[in-house]
One Martini backbone bead per residue (centre of mass of N, CA, C, O) as a GRO file, in nm:
protein
  399
    1MET     BB    1 -19.714  -5.302   0.468
    2GLY     BB    2 -19.778  -5.139   0.210
    3THR     BB    3 -19.942  -5.061  -0.097
    4THR     BB    4 -19.832  -4.753  -0.181
    5LEU     BB    5 -19.691  -4.494  -0.396
    6VAL     BB    6 -19.598  -4.131  -0.241
    7LEU     BB    7 -19.551  -3.888  -0.484
    8GLY     BB    8 -19.350  -3.580  -0.465
    9LEU     BB    9 -19.502  -3.249  -0.450
   10GLY     BB   10 -19.478  -3.152  -0.701
   11GLY     BB   11 -19.609  -3.032  -0.999
   12THR     BB   12 -19.643  -2.972  -1.358
   13VAL     BB   13 -19.581  -2.803  -1.675
   14ASP     BB   14 -19.445  -2.883  -1.963
   15TYR     BB   15 -19.242  -2.694  -2.211
   16GLU     BB   16 -19.107  -2.890  -2.547
   17VAL     BB   17 -18.878  -2.774  -2.735
   18ARG     BB   18 -18.757  -2.782  -3.007
   19TRP     BB   19 -18.487  -2.801  -3.114
   20ASP     BB   20 -18.301  -2.473  -3.323
   21ALA     BB   21 -18.013  -2.362  -3.434
   22ALA     BB   22 -18.214  -2.139  -3.596
   23VAL     BB   23 -18.306  -1.965  -3.331
   24VAL     BB   24 -18.108  -1.966  -3.144
   25GLU     BB   25 -17.912  -1.738  -3.372
   26ALA     BB   26 -18.088  -1.541  -3.447
   27LEU     BB   27 -18.107  -1.450  -3.154
   28ALA     BB   28 -17.860  -1.366  -3.125
   29SER     BB   29 -17.834  -1.135  -3.322
   30ARG     BB   30 -18.015  -1.006  -3.212
   31PHE     BB   31 -17.961  -0.908  -2.974
   32GLY     BB   32 -17.588  -0.945  -2.995
   33ILE     BB   33 -17.460  -1.182  -2.860
   34ARG     BB   34 -17.185  -1.225  -2.693
   35GLY     BB   35 -16.934  -1.503  -2.543
   36ALA     BB   36 -16.860  -1.294  -2.287
   37GLU     BB   37 -17.141  -1.294  -2.148
   38LEU     BB   38 -17.168  -1.563  -2.067
   39THR     BB   39 -17.414  -1.697  -1.882
   40THR     BB   40 -17.577  -1.872  -1.558
   41MET     BB   41 -17.606  -1.664  -1.313
   42ALA     BB   42 -17.776  -1.489  -1.455
   43PRO     BB   43 -18.089  -1.276  -1.423
   44ILE     BB   44 -18.422  -1.364  -1.554
   45VAL     BB   45 -18.603  -1.076  -1.723
   46ASP     BB   46 -18.568  -1.169  -2.049
   47GLU     BB   47 -18.524  -1.303  -2.334
   48ARG     BB   48 -18.238  -1.279  -2.350
   49SER     BB   49 -18.133  -1.335  -2.129
   50LEU     BB   50 -18.180  -1.636  -2.167
   51VAL     BB   51 -18.062  -1.695  -2.403
   52VAL     BB   52 -17.752  -1.646  -2.266
   53THR     BB   53 -17.811  -1.909  -2.047
   54ILE     BB   54 -17.848  -2.129  -2.236
   55LEU     BB   55 -17.556  -2.091  -2.453
   56ALA     BB   56 -17.387  -2.100  -2.180
   57PHE     BB   57 -17.501  -2.446  -2.134
   58VAL     BB   58 -17.400  -2.533  -2.428
   59GLN     BB   59 -17.087  -2.449  -2.390
   60ASP     BB   60 -17.055  -2.701  -2.128
   61GLY     BB   61 -17.278  -2.916  -2.152
   62ALA     BB   62 -17.530  -2.861  -1.945
   63GLY     BB   63 -17.779  -2.845  -1.678
   64GLY     BB   64 -18.005  -2.684  -1.597
   65GLU     BB   65 -18.212  -2.438  -1.340
   66ARG     BB   66 -18.419  -2.199  -1.371
   67PHE     BB   67 -18.512  -1.815  -1.282
   68VAL     BB   68 -18.785  -1.623  -1.394
   69VAL     BB   69 -18.946  -1.321  -1.375
   70SER     BB   70 -19.150  -1.467  -1.608
   71SER     BB   71 -19.411  -1.667  -1.757
   72ASP     BB   72 -19.353  -1.485  -2.026
   73VAL     BB   73 -19.116  -1.613  -2.167
   74VAL     BB   74 -19.169  -1.846  -2.192
   75LYS     BB   75 -19.414  -1.795  -2.367
   76ASP     BB   76 -19.213  -1.640  -2.580
   77PHE     BB   77 -19.015  -1.868  -2.677
   78SER     BB   78 -19.244  -2.094  -2.683
   79GLU     BB   79 -19.307  -1.978  -3.009
   80ARG     BB   80 -19.083  -2.028  -3.177
   81PHE     BB   81 -19.107  -2.323  -3.192
   82ALA     BB   82 -19.195  -2.646  -3.138
   83THR     BB   83 -19.443  -2.741  -2.831
   84GLU     BB   84 -19.503  -2.922  -2.674
   85ILE     BB   85 -19.682  -3.099  -2.391
   86THR     BB   86 -19.665  -3.182  -2.059
   87LEU     BB   87 -19.520  -3.327  -1.747
   88GLY     BB   88 -19.414  -3.293  -1.447
   89GLY     BB   89 -19.224  -3.349  -1.199
   90THR     BB   90 -19.088  -3.612  -1.047
   91GLY     BB   91 -19.296  -3.738  -0.938
   92VAL     BB   92 -19.460  -3.796  -1.183
   93ARG     BB   93 -19.218  -3.954  -1.365
   94ALA     BB   94 -19.252  -4.153  -1.220
   95GLY     BB   95 -19.496  -4.247  -1.208
   96ILE     BB   96 -19.542  -4.244  -1.524
   97ALA     BB   97 -19.264  -4.492  -1.523
   98LEU     BB   98 -19.450  -4.662  -1.393
   99ASP     BB   99 -19.701  -4.721  -1.568
  100ARG     BB  100 -19.574  -4.875  -1.811
  101LEU     BB  101 -19.577  -5.070  -1.542
  102GLY     BB  102 -19.832  -5.123  -1.430
  103ILE     BB  103 -19.770  -4.916  -1.180
  104PRO     BB  104 -19.910  -4.759  -0.968
  105SER     BB  105 -20.028  -4.438  -0.759
  106VAL     BB  106 -19.940  -4.114  -0.586
  107GLN     BB  107 -19.986  -3.810  -0.575
  108HIS     BB  108 -19.906  -3.483  -0.545
  109LEU     BB  109 -20.034  -3.143  -0.618
  110VAL     BB  110 -20.000  -2.771  -0.633
  111SER     BB  111 -20.130  -2.793  -0.915
  112ILE     BB  112 -20.380  -2.747  -1.187
  113ASP     BB  113 -20.543  -2.848  -1.463
  114ASP     BB  114 -20.658  -2.944  -1.813
  115ASN     BB  115 -20.355  -3.081  -1.856
  116VAL     BB  116 -20.366  -3.297  -1.580
  117ARG     BB  117 -20.636  -3.427  -1.672
  118ARG     BB  118 -20.540  -3.519  -1.993
  119LEU     BB  119 -20.227  -3.662  -1.869
  120LEU     BB  120 -20.273  -3.796  -1.622
  121PRO     BB  121 -20.264  -4.154  -1.557
  122GLY     BB  122 -20.472  -4.359  -1.444
  123SER     BB  123 -20.330  -4.474  -1.231
  124MET     BB  124 -20.285  -4.168  -1.111
  125SER     BB  125 -20.366  -4.045  -0.852
  126TYR     BB  126 -20.466  -3.752  -0.569
  127VAL     BB  127 -20.344  -3.477  -0.434
  128SER     BB  128 -20.438  -3.180  -0.326
  129SER     BB  129 -20.374  -2.785  -0.274
  130ALA     BB  130 -20.548  -2.663  -0.447
  131THR     BB  131 -20.805  -2.429  -0.527
  132GLU     BB  132 -20.737  -2.338  -0.860
  133ASP     BB  133 -20.673  -2.294  -1.176
  134THR     BB  134 -20.358  -2.313  -1.252
  135LEU     BB  135 -20.057  -2.170  -1.540
  136ASP     BB  136 -19.682  -2.215  -1.507
  137PRO     BB  137 -19.524  -2.284  -1.742
  138HIS     BB  138 -19.218  -2.477  -1.849
  139LEU     BB  139 -18.875  -2.472  -1.993
  140ILE     BB  140 -18.811  -2.717  -2.187
  141VAL     BB  141 -18.454  -2.737  -2.341
  142GLN     BB  142 -18.304  -3.016  -2.557
  143TYR     BB  143 -17.942  -3.082  -2.695
  144PRO     BB  144 -17.725  -3.150  -2.839
  145ALA     BB  145 -17.483  -3.273  -2.944
  146GLY     BB  146 -17.272  -3.049  -3.149
  147THR     BB  147 -17.398  -2.814  -3.161
  148VAL     BB  148 -17.454  -2.496  -3.388
  149ILE     BB  149 -17.369  -2.073  -3.284
  150ARG     BB  150 -17.338  -1.834  -3.426
  151LEU     BB  151 -17.204  -1.531  -3.369
  152ASP     BB  152 -17.023  -1.204  -3.374
  153ASP     BB  153 -16.775  -1.368  -3.198
  154GLY     BB  154 -16.825  -1.665  -3.306
  155GLU     BB  155 -16.850  -2.026  -3.158
  156ILE     BB  156 -17.076  -2.260  -3.009
  157VAL     BB  157 -16.992  -2.615  -2.911
  158SER     BB  158 -17.127  -2.874  -2.801
  159PRO     BB  159 -16.998  -3.144  -2.601
  160SER     BB  160 -17.310  -3.216  -2.478
  161SER     BB  161 -17.627  -3.344  -2.429
  162ASN     BB  162 -17.904  -3.125  -2.255
  163ARG     BB  163 -18.098  -2.973  -2.007
  164LEU     BB  164 -18.353  -2.745  -1.923
  165ILE     BB  165 -18.474  -2.535  -1.704
  166PHE     BB  166 -18.761  -2.275  -1.664
  167ALA     BB  167 -18.907  -2.053  -1.393
  168ASN     BB  168 -19.242  -1.973  -1.304
  169ASP     BB  169 -19.370  -2.097  -0.978
  170PRO     BB  170 -19.631  -2.018  -0.732
  171PRO     BB  171 -19.695  -2.245  -0.622
  172ASN     BB  172 -19.427  -2.413  -0.551
  173ARG     BB  173 -19.286  -2.198  -0.366
  174SER     BB  174 -19.457  -2.247  -0.215
  175MET     BB  175 -19.619  -2.586  -0.107
  176ALA     BB  176 -19.869  -2.694  -0.062
  177ILE     BB  177 -19.979  -2.939   0.185
  178ALA     BB  178 -20.226  -3.131   0.172
  179PRO     BB  179 -20.477  -3.273   0.427
  180GLU     BB  180 -20.466  -3.597   0.267
  181LEU     BB  181 -20.094  -3.708   0.295
  182GLY     BB  182 -20.136  -3.824   0.562
  183LYS     BB  183 -20.392  -4.026   0.485
  184ALA     BB  184 -20.174  -4.156   0.179
  185LEU     BB  185 -19.931  -4.242   0.440
  186GLU     BB  186 -20.080  -4.535   0.572
  187ASP     BB  187 -20.008  -4.625   0.298
  188ALA     BB  188 -19.744  -4.663   0.245
  189ALA     BB  189 -19.405  -4.817   0.103
  190ALA     BB  190 -19.357  -4.461  -0.038
  191LEU     BB  191 -19.147  -4.186  -0.005
  192LEU     BB  192 -19.154  -3.893  -0.222
  193VAL     BB  193 -18.904  -3.601  -0.181
  194SER     BB  194 -18.982  -3.300  -0.390
  195GLY     BB  195 -18.947  -2.970  -0.467
  196PHE     BB  196 -18.831  -2.735  -0.291
  197ASN     BB  197 -18.589  -2.576  -0.410
  198THR     BB  198 -18.825  -2.357  -0.504
  199MET     BB  199 -18.803  -2.189  -0.367
  200GLN     BB  200 -18.818  -1.828  -0.167
  201ASP     BB  201 -18.927  -1.842   0.182
  202GLU     BB  202 -18.762  -1.918   0.468
  203ASP     BB  203 -19.026  -1.964   0.662
  204LEU     BB  204 -19.203  -2.108   0.450
  205LEU     BB  205 -19.053  -2.346   0.452
  206GLU     BB  206 -19.048  -2.431   0.757
  207ARG     BB  207 -19.378  -2.478   0.734
  208ARG     BB  208 -19.357  -2.713   0.552
  209LEU     BB  209 -19.176  -2.898   0.718
  210THR     BB  210 -19.377  -2.942   0.921
  211GLU     BB  211 -19.611  -3.063   0.794
  212LEU     BB  212 -19.502  -3.274   0.681
  213ASP     BB  213 -19.375  -3.420   0.974
  214THR     BB  214 -19.690  -3.452   1.033
  215ALA     BB  215 -19.761  -3.654   0.830
  216MET     BB  216 -19.555  -3.855   0.845
  217ASP     BB  217 -19.643  -3.964   1.105
  218ARG     BB  218 -19.827  -4.188   0.951
  219LEU     BB  219 -19.570  -4.356   0.848
  220PRO     BB  220 -19.484  -4.647   0.848
  221SER     BB  221 -19.195  -4.774   0.935
  222ASP     BB  222 -19.187  -4.967   0.648
  223ALA     BB  223 -19.109  -4.697   0.529
  224LEU     BB  224 -18.958  -4.553   0.219
  225VAL     BB  225 -18.725  -4.206   0.207
  226TYR     BB  226 -18.716  -4.028  -0.075
  227TYR     BB  227 -18.499  -3.768  -0.157
  228GLU     BB  228 -18.449  -3.587  -0.457
  229ASP     BB  229 -18.216  -3.348  -0.590
  230ALA     BB  230 -18.191  -2.977  -0.649
  231GLY     BB  231 -18.193  -2.691  -0.793
  232PHE     BB  232 -18.160  -2.438  -0.560
  233TYR     BB  233 -18.212  -2.109  -0.593
  234VAL     BB  234 -18.163  -2.171  -0.229
  235ARG     BB  235 -17.869  -2.335  -0.155
  236ARG     BB  236 -17.918  -2.316   0.196
  237PHE     BB  237 -18.173  -2.473   0.218
  238ALA     BB  238 -18.107  -2.749   0.213
  239GLU     BB  239 -18.077  -2.734   0.478
  240ARG     BB  240 -18.309  -2.746   0.630
  241ILE     BB  241 -18.406  -3.019   0.483
  242TRP     BB  242 -18.217  -3.150   0.699
  243ALA     BB  243 -18.278  -3.091   0.955
  244HIS     BB  244 -18.567  -3.234   0.911
  245LEU     BB  245 -18.512  -3.516   0.743
  246LEU     BB  246 -18.273  -3.741   0.796
  247PRO     BB  247 -18.350  -3.909   1.011
  248ARG     BB  248 -18.608  -4.016   0.740
  249ILE     BB  249 -18.370  -4.079   0.541
  250ASP     BB  250 -18.318  -4.354   0.273
  251VAL     BB  251 -18.265  -4.166   0.080
  252TYR     BB  252 -18.042  -3.976  -0.127
  253GLY     BB  253 -18.031  -3.828  -0.430
  254MET     BB  254 -17.851  -3.734  -0.712
  255ASN     BB  255 -17.690  -3.566  -0.950
  256GLU     BB  256 -17.414  -3.431  -1.068
  257ASP     BB  257 -17.437  -3.157  -1.080
  258GLU     BB  258 -17.527  -3.107  -0.732
  259LEU     BB  259 -17.228  -3.314  -0.661
  260GLN     BB  260 -17.063  -3.015  -0.758
  261GLU     BB  261 -17.193  -2.843  -0.606
  262TYR     BB  262 -17.098  -2.933  -0.310
  263VAL     BB  263 -16.811  -2.967  -0.364
  264ALA     BB  264 -16.667  -2.688  -0.548
  265ARG     BB  265 -16.621  -2.800  -0.865
  266PRO     BB  266 -16.514  -3.040  -1.088
  267VAL     BB  267 -16.582  -3.359  -1.182
  268ASP     BB  268 -16.474  -3.678  -1.315
  269LEU     BB  269 -16.648  -3.934  -1.418
  270LEU     BB  270 -16.375  -4.102  -1.539
  271ASN     BB  271 -16.274  -4.077  -1.190
  272ALA     BB  272 -16.271  -4.263  -0.980
  273ARG     BB  273 -16.115  -4.081  -0.761
  274ASP     BB  274 -16.297  -3.807  -0.814
  275VAL     BB  275 -16.543  -3.988  -0.724
  276ALA     BB  276 -16.471  -4.061  -0.427
  277ALA     BB  277 -16.404  -3.791  -0.290
  278ALA     BB  278 -16.685  -3.710  -0.325
  279LEU     BB  279 -16.924  -3.919  -0.214
  280LEU     BB  280 -16.765  -3.826   0.088
  281GLU     BB  281 -16.797  -3.585   0.104
  282VAL     BB  282 -17.089  -3.582   0.099
  283HIS     BB  283 -17.150  -3.813   0.305
  284SER     BB  284 -17.045  -3.609   0.544
  285LEU     BB  285 -17.302  -3.330   0.467
  286ILE     BB  286 -17.510  -3.651   0.390
  287PRO     BB  287 -17.606  -3.865   0.649
  288VAL     BB  288 -17.679  -4.131   0.487
  289PRO     BB  289 -17.802  -4.469   0.422
  290ALA     BB  290 -17.802  -4.352   0.120
  291LEU     BB  291 -17.623  -4.263  -0.120
  292LEU     BB  292 -17.753  -4.117  -0.474
  293VAL     BB  293 -17.582  -4.096  -0.774
  294HIS     BB  294 -17.650  -3.999  -1.085
  295THR     BB  295 -17.511  -4.059  -1.431
  296GLN     BB  296 -17.431  -4.064  -1.779
  297HIS     BB  297 -17.230  -4.348  -1.637
  298TRP     BB  298 -17.353  -4.360  -1.369
  299ALA     BB  299 -17.420  -4.568  -1.014
  300ILE     BB  300 -17.386  -4.464  -0.696
  301ALA     BB  301 -17.350  -4.623  -0.383
  302VAL     BB  302 -17.391  -4.473  -0.039
  303GLY     BB  303 -17.353  -4.649   0.272
  304PRO     BB  304 -17.472  -4.830   0.513
  305ALA     BB  305 -17.692  -4.915   0.243
  306ALA     BB  306 -17.606  -4.950   0.016
  307GLY     BB  307 -17.652  -5.293  -0.046
  308ARG     BB  308 -17.943  -5.313  -0.113
  309HIS     BB  309 -17.981  -5.122  -0.347
  310ARG     BB  310 -17.886  -5.292  -0.624
  311ASP     BB  311 -18.179  -5.290  -0.745
  312ALA     BB  312 -18.267  -5.019  -0.758
  313VAL     BB  313 -18.041  -4.963  -0.911
  314ALA     BB  314 -18.077  -5.112  -1.166
  315ASN     BB  315 -18.330  -5.051  -1.258
  316ALA     BB  316 -18.336  -4.718  -1.282
  317VAL     BB  317 -18.112  -4.722  -1.502
  318GLN     BB  318 -18.290  -4.826  -1.717
  319MET     BB  319 -18.501  -4.635  -1.724
  320ALA     BB  320 -18.343  -4.433  -1.802
  321ALA     BB  321 -18.251  -4.522  -2.075
  322THR     BB  322 -18.561  -4.603  -2.195
  323ARG     BB  323 -18.621  -4.316  -2.222
  324PHE     BB  324 -18.311  -4.212  -2.399
  325ARG     BB  325 -18.473  -4.396  -2.641
  326LEU     BB  326 -18.800  -4.396  -2.595
  327GLY     BB  327 -18.928  -4.221  -2.448
  328ASP     BB  328 -19.275  -4.243  -2.280
  329GLY     BB  329 -19.393  -4.487  -2.479
  330PHE     BB  330 -19.309  -4.729  -2.329
  331THR     BB  331 -19.260  -5.063  -2.266
  332ALA     BB  332 -19.227  -5.319  -2.078
  333ALA     BB  333 -19.070  -5.492  -2.327
  334ASP     BB  334 -18.878  -5.271  -2.358
  335PHE     BB  335 -18.762  -5.301  -2.054
  336GLU     BB  336 -18.630  -5.520  -2.098
  337ALA     BB  337 -18.484  -5.496  -2.352
  338THR     BB  338 -18.227  -5.313  -2.217
  339ALA     BB  339 -18.093  -5.528  -2.045
  340LEU     BB  340 -17.984  -5.635  -2.298
  341LEU     BB  341 -17.749  -5.426  -2.311
  342SER     BB  342 -17.432  -5.255  -2.328
  343HIS     BB  343 -17.219  -5.122  -2.119
  344SER     BB  344 -16.977  -4.866  -2.013
  345VAL     BB  345 -16.660  -4.954  -1.983
  346ARG     BB  346 -16.627  -4.642  -1.804
  347GLY     BB  347 -16.852  -4.686  -1.626
  348GLU     BB  348 -16.755  -4.946  -1.492
  349ASP     BB  349 -16.421  -4.848  -1.393
  350VAL     BB  350 -16.548  -4.715  -1.206
  351VAL     BB  351 -16.675  -4.838  -1.030
  352ASP     BB  352 -16.511  -5.079  -0.939
  353GLY     BB  353 -16.317  -4.818  -0.859
  354VAL     BB  354 -16.521  -4.773  -0.582
  355GLU     BB  355 -16.590  -5.011  -0.436
  356ARG     BB  356 -16.250  -5.078  -0.357
  357MET     BB  357 -16.257  -4.793  -0.197
  358ILE     BB  358 -16.592  -4.842  -0.066
  359PRO     BB  359 -16.696  -4.965   0.147
  360GLY     BB  360 -17.005  -5.077   0.021
  361SER     BB  361 -17.048  -5.001  -0.197
  362VAL     BB  362 -17.313  -4.964  -0.531
  363GLY     BB  363 -17.266  -5.011  -0.852
  364VAL     BB  364 -17.415  -4.913  -1.200
  365PRO     BB  365 -17.381  -4.883  -1.497
  366ALA     BB  366 -17.455  -4.767  -1.818
  367PHE     BB  367 -17.617  -4.779  -2.112
  368ARG     BB  368 -17.513  -4.830  -2.485
  369ILE     BB  369 -17.723  -4.574  -2.658
  370ASP     BB  370 -17.774  -4.546  -2.993
  371THR     BB  371 -17.900  -4.210  -3.083
  372VAL     BB  372 -18.044  -3.900  -3.267
  373THR     BB  373 -18.316  -3.940  -3.031
  374PRO     BB  374 -18.279  -3.861  -2.765
  375THR     BB  375 -18.428  -3.786  -2.392
  376THR     BB  376 -18.318  -3.571  -2.150
  377ILE     BB  377 -18.595  -3.537  -2.016
  378GLY     BB  378 -18.619  -3.645  -1.693
  379LEU     BB  379 -18.410  -3.921  -1.604
  380GLY     BB  380 -18.389  -3.893  -1.365
  381ASP     BB  381 -18.719  -3.898  -1.239
  382SER     BB  382 -18.702  -4.238  -1.438
  383PHE     BB  383 -18.483  -4.305  -1.188
  384VAL     BB  384 -18.714  -4.332  -0.987
  385GLY     BB  385 -18.914  -4.504  -1.069
  386GLY     BB  386 -18.753  -4.768  -1.094
  387PHE     BB  387 -18.634  -4.765  -0.815
  388LEU     BB  388 -18.901  -4.828  -0.682
  389VAL     BB  389 -19.047  -5.068  -0.807
  390VAL     BB  390 -18.934  -5.266  -0.564
  391HIS     BB  391 -19.159  -5.167  -0.393
  392ALA     BB  392 -19.363  -5.252  -0.529
  393PRO     BB  393 -19.633  -5.443  -0.435
  394VAL     BB  394 -19.711  -5.462  -0.715
  395ARG     BB  395 -19.755  -5.604  -1.064
  396GLU     BB  396 -19.848  -5.502  -1.364
  397PRO     BB  397 -19.832  -5.543  -1.661
  398GLN     BB  398 -19.784  -5.428  -1.955
  399PRO     BB  399 -19.800  -5.518  -2.281
   0.00000   0.00000   0.00000
């Protein structure tokens, strides 16, 4: 059995802006934005179109990830807010969550600069395909439930809190595979694959998947392969991922936004019958041993191998809840304390209903957490880190 957790494929430098409704409202007024033009699907070519997109997401209470034409748009917008520089990418944030429990990991990076060197925890080693330092920050916006933005022709009110990601990141679009990855995989207990969603060149994607195939040939036969879906900039590219990786994937994870994209309709996340129908529809499209969907109300796995991951799913929900209430600065004791909190009653009802309707499915309801300062950034990434806790060969909790 392998002794390392290898997490990839690309890390990011994130500019996390502190939500300020007054600043957003002032920008909407300055740009003359009206309610009728709000959309999440228009190209983001300047700061005005960025604000239009943000307001459209806020109006729906939704989360998502979108491409911007230039990193300058990200930098200009972030300068209007109090901004914290952090590290992102599913693998990196999952590794940070594991680090809080004293669990080391090996990261696969495609870009690096002094921010990465300064902020990467000491427990996290890395292999990198970067040949020089670069900085193409990702804008991270998290907005609270009930935030009000007045427009010239009305107002919008967010029905829930959520997070948004905006980026133009050439290294992650290229997703070069480090030559050292194959060697790192020789001793892997688990491999996390994520990040292909940002690629936009289909021929290049095919090359990278072929290179990853070659590296994965060196995985131990009992290593777990976890693939985390994300908002593809070019949705049909998901099919290229499936063609290469489905035979290797043990667990295929996604959030509620991606679930609804695949079924091409809204899903009532608190209606067990609607949830079960959506899970079965996506699993027929992506026939993996375990399809795992994580949402703000519950996490549920379906598929022939779902049952063996019940403890991992419980740890994943616990990790995401800990980050939700405390951000990155939690300890192993905080993680354990989360387990003592009560679960969502409505989430329990959905889990119970789905487990009855889909034989072999396993689910865990979300925790009930009341906080005026929730962290909505990186919850899915922390969820993945929590899932991998049970696959870590050595665990040395921090005090």
